[in-house]
mmCIF file of C-alpha atoms in Angstrom:
data_model
loop_
_atom_site.group_PDB
_atom_site.id
_atom_site.type_symbol
_atom_site.label_atom_id
_atom_site.label_comp_id
_atom_site.label_asym_id
_atom_site.label_seq_id
_atom_site.Cartn_x
_atom_site.Cartn_y
_atom_site.Cartn_z
ATOM 1 C CA MET K 1 -217.723 1.943 42.064
ATOM 2 C CA LYS K 2 -220.212 1.573 39.211
ATOM 3 C CA ILE K 3 -220.194 4.620 36.947
ATOM 4 C CA LEU K 4 -222.492 5.434 34.034
ATOM 5 C CA ILE K 5 -221.109 7.843 31.436
ATOM 6 C CA THR K 6 -223.154 9.469 28.702
ATOM 7 C CA GLY K 7 -221.406 10.841 25.634
ATOM 8 C CA GLY K 8 -218.762 8.151 25.894
ATOM 9 C CA SER K 9 -217.959 8.202 22.184
ATOM 10 C CA GLY K 10 -216.962 11.877 22.299
ATOM 11 C CA PHE K 11 -213.436 13.179 22.772
ATOM 12 C CA ILE K 12 -213.682 13.802 26.515
ATOM 13 C CA GLY K 13 -215.891 10.766 27.073
ATOM 14 C CA LYS K 14 -213.439 8.332 25.472
ATOM 15 C CA ASN K 15 -210.564 9.632 27.559
ATOM 16 C CA LEU K 16 -212.645 9.638 30.739
ATOM 17 C CA ILE K 17 -213.758 6.034 30.214
ATOM 18 C CA LYS K 18 -210.217 4.804 29.609
ATOM 19 C CA GLN K 19 -208.858 6.449 32.756
ATOM 20 C CA LEU K 20 -211.744 5.704 35.117
ATOM 21 C CA SER K 21 -211.934 2.068 33.994
ATOM 22 C CA ILE K 22 -208.609 1.406 35.712
ATOM 23 C CA HIS K 23 -210.331 1.468 39.105
ATOM 24 C CA HIS K 24 -214.075 1.439 38.390
ATOM 25 C CA ASP K 25 -216.799 -0.536 36.602
ATOM 26 C CA ILE K 26 -217.844 1.677 33.691
ATOM 27 C CA THR K 27 -220.977 1.576 31.555
ATOM 28 C CA ALA K 28 -221.328 3.872 28.551
ATOM 29 C CA ILE K 29 -224.773 4.744 27.256
ATOM 30 C CA LEU K 30 -224.715 5.689 23.594
ATOM 31 C CA ARG K 31 -226.855 6.209 20.548
ATOM 32 C CA PRO K 32 -227.116 3.154 18.273
ATOM 33 C CA THR K 33 -225.134 5.020 15.602
ATOM 34 C CA SER K 34 -222.184 5.817 17.884
ATOM 35 C CA LYS K 35 -218.745 4.418 17.124
ATOM 36 C CA THR K 36 -217.470 2.252 19.969
ATOM 37 C CA SER K 37 -214.215 0.739 18.694
ATOM 38 C CA GLU K 38 -212.038 2.919 20.963
ATOM 39 C CA ILE K 39 -213.927 2.121 24.178
ATOM 40 C CA ASN K 40 -215.148 -1.471 23.730
ATOM 41 C CA ASP K 41 -212.291 -2.848 25.839
ATOM 42 C CA PHE K 42 -212.834 -0.397 28.699
ATOM 43 C CA CYS K 43 -216.550 -0.459 29.470
ATOM 44 C CA LYS K 44 -219.931 -2.054 28.952
ATOM 45 C CA ILE K 45 -221.944 -0.575 26.094
ATOM 46 C CA CYS K 46 -225.671 0.149 26.385
ATOM 47 C CA TYR K 47 -227.725 1.872 23.726
ATOM 48 C CA TYR K 48 -230.269 4.542 24.530
ATOM 49 C CA GLU K 49 -233.675 3.786 23.037
ATOM 50 C CA ASN K 50 -236.398 4.990 25.408
ATOM 51 C CA LEU K 51 -237.221 5.781 29.024
ATOM 52 C CA GLU K 52 -238.608 2.326 29.814
ATOM 53 C CA LYS K 53 -235.356 0.581 28.901
ATOM 54 C CA LEU K 54 -233.390 3.156 30.863
ATOM 55 C CA ILE K 55 -235.441 2.434 33.976
ATOM 56 C CA SER K 56 -234.782 -1.284 33.546
ATOM 57 C CA LEU K 57 -231.064 -0.611 33.147
ATOM 58 C CA PHE K 58 -230.954 1.484 36.326
ATOM 59 C CA ARG K 59 -232.871 -1.145 38.301
ATOM 60 C CA GLU K 60 -230.439 -3.822 37.163
ATOM 61 C CA GLU K 61 -227.133 -1.961 37.477
ATOM 62 C CA LYS K 62 -227.680 0.403 40.462
ATOM 63 C CA PHE K 63 -225.084 2.972 39.423
ATOM 64 C CA ASP K 64 -223.203 4.851 42.117
ATOM 65 C CA THR K 65 -222.267 7.785 39.882
ATOM 66 C CA ILE K 66 -223.584 9.231 36.632
ATOM 67 C CA ILE K 67 -221.394 11.583 34.590
ATOM 68 C CA HIS K 68 -223.488 13.361 31.977
ATOM 69 C CA LEU K 69 -221.308 14.395 29.029
ATOM 70 C CA ALA K 70 -223.671 13.707 26.127
ATOM 71 C CA THR K 71 -224.284 16.763 24.014
ATOM 72 C CA HIS K 72 -224.904 17.904 20.472
ATOM 73 C CA TYR K 73 -222.906 21.056 19.785
ATOM 74 C CA LYS K 74 -223.704 23.550 17.072
ATOM 75 C CA ALA K 75 -222.196 27.030 17.197
ATOM 76 C CA SER K 76 -225.020 28.022 14.886
ATOM 77 C CA HIS K 77 -227.916 25.829 13.919
ATOM 78 C CA THR K 78 -230.241 25.196 11.017
ATOM 79 C CA PRO K 79 -233.878 24.059 11.326
ATOM 80 C CA ASN K 80 -232.717 20.512 10.601
ATOM 81 C CA ASP K 81 -230.477 20.549 13.691
ATOM 82 C CA ILE K 82 -233.170 21.401 16.238
ATOM 83 C CA ALA K 83 -234.526 17.915 16.925
ATOM 84 C CA GLU K 84 -231.075 16.416 17.546
ATOM 85 C CA ILE K 85 -230.008 19.339 19.744
ATOM 86 C CA LEU K 86 -233.096 18.943 21.933
ATOM 87 C CA GLN K 87 -232.786 15.152 22.027
ATOM 88 C CA ALA K 88 -229.129 15.133 23.097
ATOM 89 C CA ASN K 89 -229.090 18.184 25.345
ATOM 90 C CA ILE K 90 -232.441 17.879 27.103
ATOM 91 C CA THR K 91 -234.457 14.698 26.456
ATOM 92 C CA LEU K 92 -231.693 12.175 27.200
ATOM 93 C CA GLY K 93 -230.759 13.913 30.433
ATOM 94 C CA VAL K 94 -234.377 14.166 31.578
ATOM 95 C CA HIS K 95 -234.902 10.464 30.885
ATOM 96 C CA ILE K 96 -231.833 9.591 32.957
ATOM 97 C CA LEU K 97 -233.023 11.773 35.844
ATOM 98 C CA GLU K 98 -236.480 10.226 35.642
ATOM 99 C CA ALA K 99 -234.954 6.733 35.641
ATOM 100 C CA ILE K 100 -233.077 7.623 38.835
ATOM 101 C CA LYS K 101 -236.285 8.937 40.377
ATOM 102 C CA GLN K 102 -238.242 5.825 39.478
ATOM 103 C CA THR K 103 -235.633 3.432 40.852
ATOM 104 C CA GLU K 104 -234.871 5.540 43.945
ATOM 105 C CA PHE K 105 -231.275 4.358 44.132
ATOM 106 C CA PRO K 106 -228.944 6.916 45.806
ATOM 107 C CA CYS K 107 -226.271 8.176 43.444
ATOM 108 C CA ILE K 108 -224.078 11.090 42.448
ATOM 109 C CA PHE K 109 -225.071 12.993 39.302
ATOM 110 C CA ILE K 110 -222.361 15.135 37.700
ATOM 111 C CA ASN K 111 -223.508 17.378 34.881
ATOM 112 C CA THR K 112 -221.309 19.322 32.478
ATOM 113 C CA ILE K 113 -222.049 22.864 31.380
ATOM 114 C CA THR K 114 -220.213 25.265 29.096
ATOM 115 C CA PHE K 115 -218.735 28.723 29.539
ATOM 116 C CA SER K 116 -220.601 29.966 26.457
ATOM 117 C CA GLN K 117 -223.882 29.871 28.388
ATOM 118 C CA PHE K 118 -222.588 33.136 29.814
ATOM 119 C CA ALA K 119 -221.567 35.198 26.799
ATOM 120 C CA LYS K 120 -221.743 38.395 28.872
ATOM 121 C CA PRO K 121 -220.390 37.485 32.332
ATOM 122 C CA PRO K 122 -221.660 37.326 34.984
ATOM 123 C CA TYR K 123 -225.107 37.158 33.414
ATOM 124 C CA TYR K 124 -226.717 34.250 31.647
ATOM 125 C CA LEU K 125 -226.710 35.029 27.943
ATOM 126 C CA PRO K 126 -226.567 32.046 25.575
ATOM 127 C CA ALA K 127 -224.220 32.393 22.648
ATOM 128 C CA SER K 128 -226.275 29.854 20.666
ATOM 129 C CA LEU K 129 -229.324 27.604 20.786
ATOM 130 C CA TYR K 130 -226.962 24.909 22.039
ATOM 131 C CA ASP K 131 -226.097 27.059 25.062
ATOM 132 C CA SER K 132 -229.729 27.771 25.838
ATOM 133 C CA THR K 133 -230.510 24.044 25.924
ATOM 134 C CA LYS K 134 -227.585 23.476 28.298
ATOM 135 C CA GLN K 135 -229.019 26.153 30.583
ATOM 136 C CA ALA K 136 -232.497 24.665 30.310
ATOM 137 C CA PHE K 137 -231.181 21.309 31.474
ATOM 138 C CA LEU K 138 -229.406 23.004 34.377
ATOM 139 C CA ASP K 139 -232.796 24.332 35.486
ATOM 140 C CA ILE K 140 -234.333 20.877 35.058
ATOM 141 C CA ILE K 141 -231.672 19.425 37.371
ATOM 142 C CA LYS K 142 -232.716 21.888 40.062
ATOM 143 C CA TYR K 143 -236.259 20.553 39.880
ATOM 144 C CA TYR K 144 -235.170 16.918 40.083
ATOM 145 C CA SER K 145 -232.796 17.650 42.951
ATOM 146 C CA THR K 146 -235.794 18.725 45.031
ATOM 147 C CA GLU K 147 -237.611 15.524 44.054
ATOM 148 C CA MET K 148 -234.623 13.285 44.808
ATOM 149 C CA PRO K 149 -233.009 14.224 48.144
ATOM 150 C CA PHE K 150 -231.363 10.805 48.121
ATOM 151 C CA CYS K 151 -229.053 11.950 45.290
ATOM 152 C CA PHE K 152 -226.167 14.417 45.249
ATOM 153 C CA PHE K 153 -225.793 16.794 42.300
ATOM 154 C CA SER K 154 -222.890 18.823 41.002
ATOM 155 C CA ASN K 155 -222.019 20.676 37.798
ATOM 156 C CA LEU K 156 -218.654 21.174 36.118
ATOM 157 C CA MET K 157 -218.103 24.045 33.683
ATOM 158 C CA LEU K 158 -215.764 23.176 30.815
ATOM 159 C CA TYR K 159 -213.913 25.514 28.485
ATOM 160 C CA ASN K 160 -211.899 24.544 25.410
ATOM 161 C CA THR K 161 -210.139 21.185 25.414
ATOM 162 C CA TYR K 162 -207.447 19.537 23.305
ATOM 163 C CA GLY K 163 -205.284 16.445 23.386
ATOM 164 C CA PRO K 164 -204.022 13.458 21.401
ATOM 165 C CA ASN K 165 -206.313 11.658 18.952
ATOM 166 C CA ASP K 166 -208.694 14.609 18.792
ATOM 167 C CA SER K 167 -210.417 14.613 15.415
ATOM 168 C CA ARG K 168 -212.689 17.585 16.115
ATOM 169 C CA PRO K 169 -212.332 20.659 13.859
ATOM 170 C CA LYS K 170 -210.897 22.721 16.714
ATOM 171 C CA ILE K 171 -208.477 25.614 16.331
ATOM 172 C CA PHE K 172 -205.209 23.730 16.972
ATOM 173 C CA ASN K 173 -206.206 21.030 14.506
ATOM 174 C CA LEU K 174 -207.136 23.659 11.924
ATOM 175 C CA TRP K 175 -203.783 25.397 12.334
ATOM 176 C CA ASN K 176 -201.918 22.110 12.117
ATOM 177 C CA GLN K 177 -203.778 21.176 8.936
ATOM 178 C CA SER K 178 -203.063 24.623 7.479
ATOM 179 C CA LEU K 179 -199.339 24.060 8.024
ATOM 180 C CA GLN K 180 -199.485 20.600 6.448
ATOM 181 C CA ASP K 181 -201.398 21.840 3.425
ATOM 182 C CA ASN K 182 -199.437 25.086 3.192
ATOM 183 C CA THR K 183 -202.671 27.023 2.824
ATOM 184 C CA PRO K 184 -203.704 30.272 4.483
ATOM 185 C CA ILE K 185 -206.506 30.325 7.008
ATOM 186 C CA GLU K 186 -208.956 33.180 7.535
ATOM 187 C CA MET K 187 -209.685 34.233 11.107
ATOM 188 C CA SER K 188 -211.293 37.031 13.093
ATOM 189 C CA GLY K 189 -209.348 39.890 14.640
ATOM 190 C CA GLY K 190 -207.921 37.514 17.235
ATOM 191 C CA ASP K 191 -208.372 39.676 20.338
ATOM 192 C CA GLN K 192 -210.700 37.288 22.201
ATOM 193 C CA LEU K 193 -209.333 35.501 25.262
ATOM 194 C CA LEU K 194 -209.461 31.700 25.122
ATOM 195 C CA ASP K 195 -209.216 29.140 27.914
ATOM 196 C CA PHE K 196 -207.677 25.790 26.882
ATOM 197 C CA SER K 197 -206.966 22.721 29.014
ATOM 198 C CA HIS K 198 -205.303 19.457 28.049
ATOM 199 C CA VAL K 199 -207.759 16.580 28.259
ATOM 200 C CA ASP K 200 -205.685 14.875 30.989
ATOM 201 C CA ASP K 201 -206.185 17.905 33.230
ATOM 202 C CA VAL K 202 -209.917 17.850 32.484
ATOM 203 C CA ILE K 203 -210.146 14.166 33.402
ATOM 204 C CA ASN K 204 -208.319 14.909 36.645
ATOM 205 C CA GLY K 205 -210.992 17.527 37.351
ATOM 206 C CA PHE K 206 -213.721 14.909 37.069
ATOM 207 C CA LYS K 207 -211.803 12.594 39.411
ATOM 208 C CA ILE K 208 -211.476 15.347 42.010
ATOM 209 C CA LEU K 209 -215.150 16.272 41.734
ATOM 210 C CA ILE K 210 -216.254 12.654 42.203
ATOM 211 C CA GLU K 211 -214.281 12.468 45.446
ATOM 212 C CA LEU K 212 -215.667 15.787 46.684
ATOM 213 C CA CYS K 213 -219.209 14.538 45.994
ATOM 214 C CA ILE K 214 -218.605 11.208 47.734
ATOM 215 C CA LYS K 215 -217.282 12.965 50.834
ATOM 216 C CA LYS K 216 -219.902 15.736 50.523
ATOM 217 C CA GLU K 217 -217.245 18.364 51.005
ATOM 218 C CA ILE K 218 -219.131 20.678 48.636
ATOM 219 C CA LYS K 219 -222.696 21.957 48.556
ATOM 220 C CA ASN K 220 -225.355 20.066 46.649
ATOM 221 C CA ASN K 221 -226.029 21.523 43.179
ATOM 222 C CA SER K 222 -222.805 23.543 43.152
ATOM 223 C CA ILE K 223 -221.219 24.769 39.922
ATOM 224 C CA PHE K 224 -217.436 24.678 39.589
ATOM 225 C CA THR K 225 -215.159 25.721 36.751
ATOM 226 C CA LEU K 226 -211.931 24.318 35.353
ATOM 227 C CA GLN K 227 -210.611 27.817 34.820
ATOM 228 C CA ASN K 228 -207.114 27.921 33.336
ATOM 229 C CA GLN K 229 -204.657 30.545 32.132
ATOM 230 C CA ARG K 230 -206.049 32.557 29.234
ATOM 231 C CA TYR K 231 -204.441 33.779 26.028
ATOM 232 C CA THR K 232 -205.740 35.823 23.132
ATOM 233 C CA LEU K 233 -206.229 33.960 19.877
ATOM 234 C CA LYS K 234 -203.261 35.862 18.442
ATOM 235 C CA GLU K 235 -201.071 34.865 21.385
ATOM 236 C CA LEU K 236 -202.036 31.220 20.970
ATOM 237 C CA ALA K 237 -201.137 31.422 17.274
ATOM 238 C CA GLN K 238 -197.687 32.769 18.190
ATOM 239 C CA ILE K 239 -197.158 29.954 20.727
ATOM 240 C CA PHE K 240 -198.306 27.316 18.233
ATOM 241 C CA ALA K 241 -196.052 28.662 15.468
ATOM 242 C CA GLN K 242 -193.080 28.867 17.838
ATOM 243 C CA ILE K 243 -193.468 25.233 18.915
ATOM 244 C CA LYS K 244 -193.963 24.034 15.337
ATOM 245 C CA ASN K 245 -191.053 26.265 14.253
ATOM 246 C CA LYS K 246 -193.113 27.304 11.269
ATOM 247 C CA LYS K 247 -194.942 30.485 10.344
ATOM 248 C CA LEU K 248 -198.722 30.237 10.386
ATOM 249 C CA SER K 249 -200.382 31.789 7.363
ATOM 250 C CA ILE K 250 -203.313 33.529 9.047
ATOM 251 C CA ILE K 251 -205.337 36.324 7.487
ATOM 252 C CA TRP K 252 -206.363 38.233 10.604
ATOM 253 C CA GLY K 253 -209.646 40.127 10.385
ATOM 254 C CA ALA K 254 -210.840 38.249 7.306
ATOM 255 C CA LYS K 255 -213.810 36.942 9.276
ATOM 256 C CA PRO K 256 -216.107 39.040 11.474
ATOM 257 C CA TYR K 257 -216.503 38.301 15.141
ATOM 258 C CA ARG K 258 -219.534 36.128 15.833
ATOM 259 C CA ASN K 259 -222.708 37.432 17.392
ATOM 260 C CA ASN K 260 -222.203 37.380 21.166
ATOM 261 C CA GLU K 261 -218.475 36.803 20.679
ATOM 262 C CA ILE K 262 -216.937 36.060 24.086
ATOM 263 C CA PHE K 263 -213.875 38.234 24.672
ATOM 264 C CA ASP K 264 -213.458 37.486 28.390
ATOM 265 C CA PRO K 265 -214.843 34.045 29.378
ATOM 266 C CA ILE K 266 -216.698 33.685 32.656
ATOM 267 C CA SER K 267 -214.368 33.087 35.604
ATOM 268 C CA GLU K 268 -213.834 33.664 39.309
ATOM 269 C CA GLN K 269 -212.920 37.251 38.479
ATOM 270 C CA ASN K 270 -216.153 38.190 36.707
ATOM 271 C CA SER K 271 -218.768 35.946 38.361
ATOM 272 C CA ASN K 272 -219.729 34.097 41.526
ATOM 273 C CA PHE K 273 -218.516 30.775 40.144
ATOM 274 C CA LYS K 274 -215.537 29.174 41.861
ATOM 275 C CA LYS K 275 -212.739 27.064 40.435
ATOM 276 C CA LEU K 276 -212.957 23.412 41.418
ATOM 277 C CA PRO K 277 -211.333 23.021 44.859
ATOM 278 C CA GLY K 278 -208.031 21.152 44.734
ATOM 279 C CA TRP K 279 -207.718 21.356 40.939
ATOM 280 C CA GLN K 280 -204.691 22.848 39.240
ATOM 281 C CA PRO K 281 -203.714 22.175 35.625
ATOM 282 C CA LYS K 282 -200.505 20.160 35.407
ATOM 283 C CA ILE K 283 -199.900 20.615 31.674
ATOM 284 C CA SER K 284 -199.097 24.133 30.462
ATOM 285 C CA ILE K 285 -200.336 25.244 27.079
ATOM 286 C CA LYS K 286 -196.809 25.171 25.662
ATOM 287 C CA GLU K 287 -196.103 21.688 27.015
ATOM 288 C CA GLY K 288 -199.484 20.432 25.830
ATOM 289 C CA ILE K 289 -199.121 21.746 22.291
ATOM 290 C CA ARG K 290 -195.611 20.319 22.137
ATOM 291 C CA LYS K 291 -196.850 16.895 23.266
ATOM 292 C CA VAL K 292 -199.733 16.768 20.812
ATOM 293 C CA TYR K 293 -198.456 18.715 17.793
ATOM 294 C CA GLY K 294 -194.690 19.000 18.206
ATOM 295 C CA GLU K 295 -192.516 17.657 15.423
#
């Protein structure tokens, strides 16, 4: 199967490319400034420049599946961030959908959305400009799905992810760095529930969804979640410290909760969204932290 992946230089994208390339022909579409050293041996590299070149690429390659991971995340933005947020989160995706429409080649289109589009479950309430652009693109997909009945669409909601070789400034990395530097770290009150999945479990979710789309065992344009067991931030800190066998120096309450802080992420229990059929995480949070951060 020929698969196109956007956002292939990101943490999830790199892992997805490496695993899917075992059985499939992968092409990654990236910005010219993206770093490709980790994926060069696992896929073809194409650079996104404009719609015309995308149409030519789609006519030449005839992709069976597109997995749209490309995004530009900002928990809070400045005026200088707006153009890049719109380019990555809306324009690129629209150009890919238009390229599919122009070439009229039947394919599967899997889009990724984020739990923070729903800061007050079950209602849509974006926690940031980033989230509102993700929701805008979800609406755009609905339009294109009516224009392209020859394609099959699905959406996968992701929560927090972690795993080996993750350089993002995420909470586990920040705690690990705090232990290495022996410096305290300021945090909020720590009562918010968080949903973390090891990247291998996330990749398995994509594999399952591809098969469900191929067999059309789900409805077109469905939204599924990779909902996992949830812990409060304080509970996660206790688990992390226990596995590291070191005391975390955290100043709880030193930072205020963010606007639209999510204390109970959207899930089967507080919305109409369903967990991806056939998906169960195989790596517990304790096992995952031990694998990635254990001494």
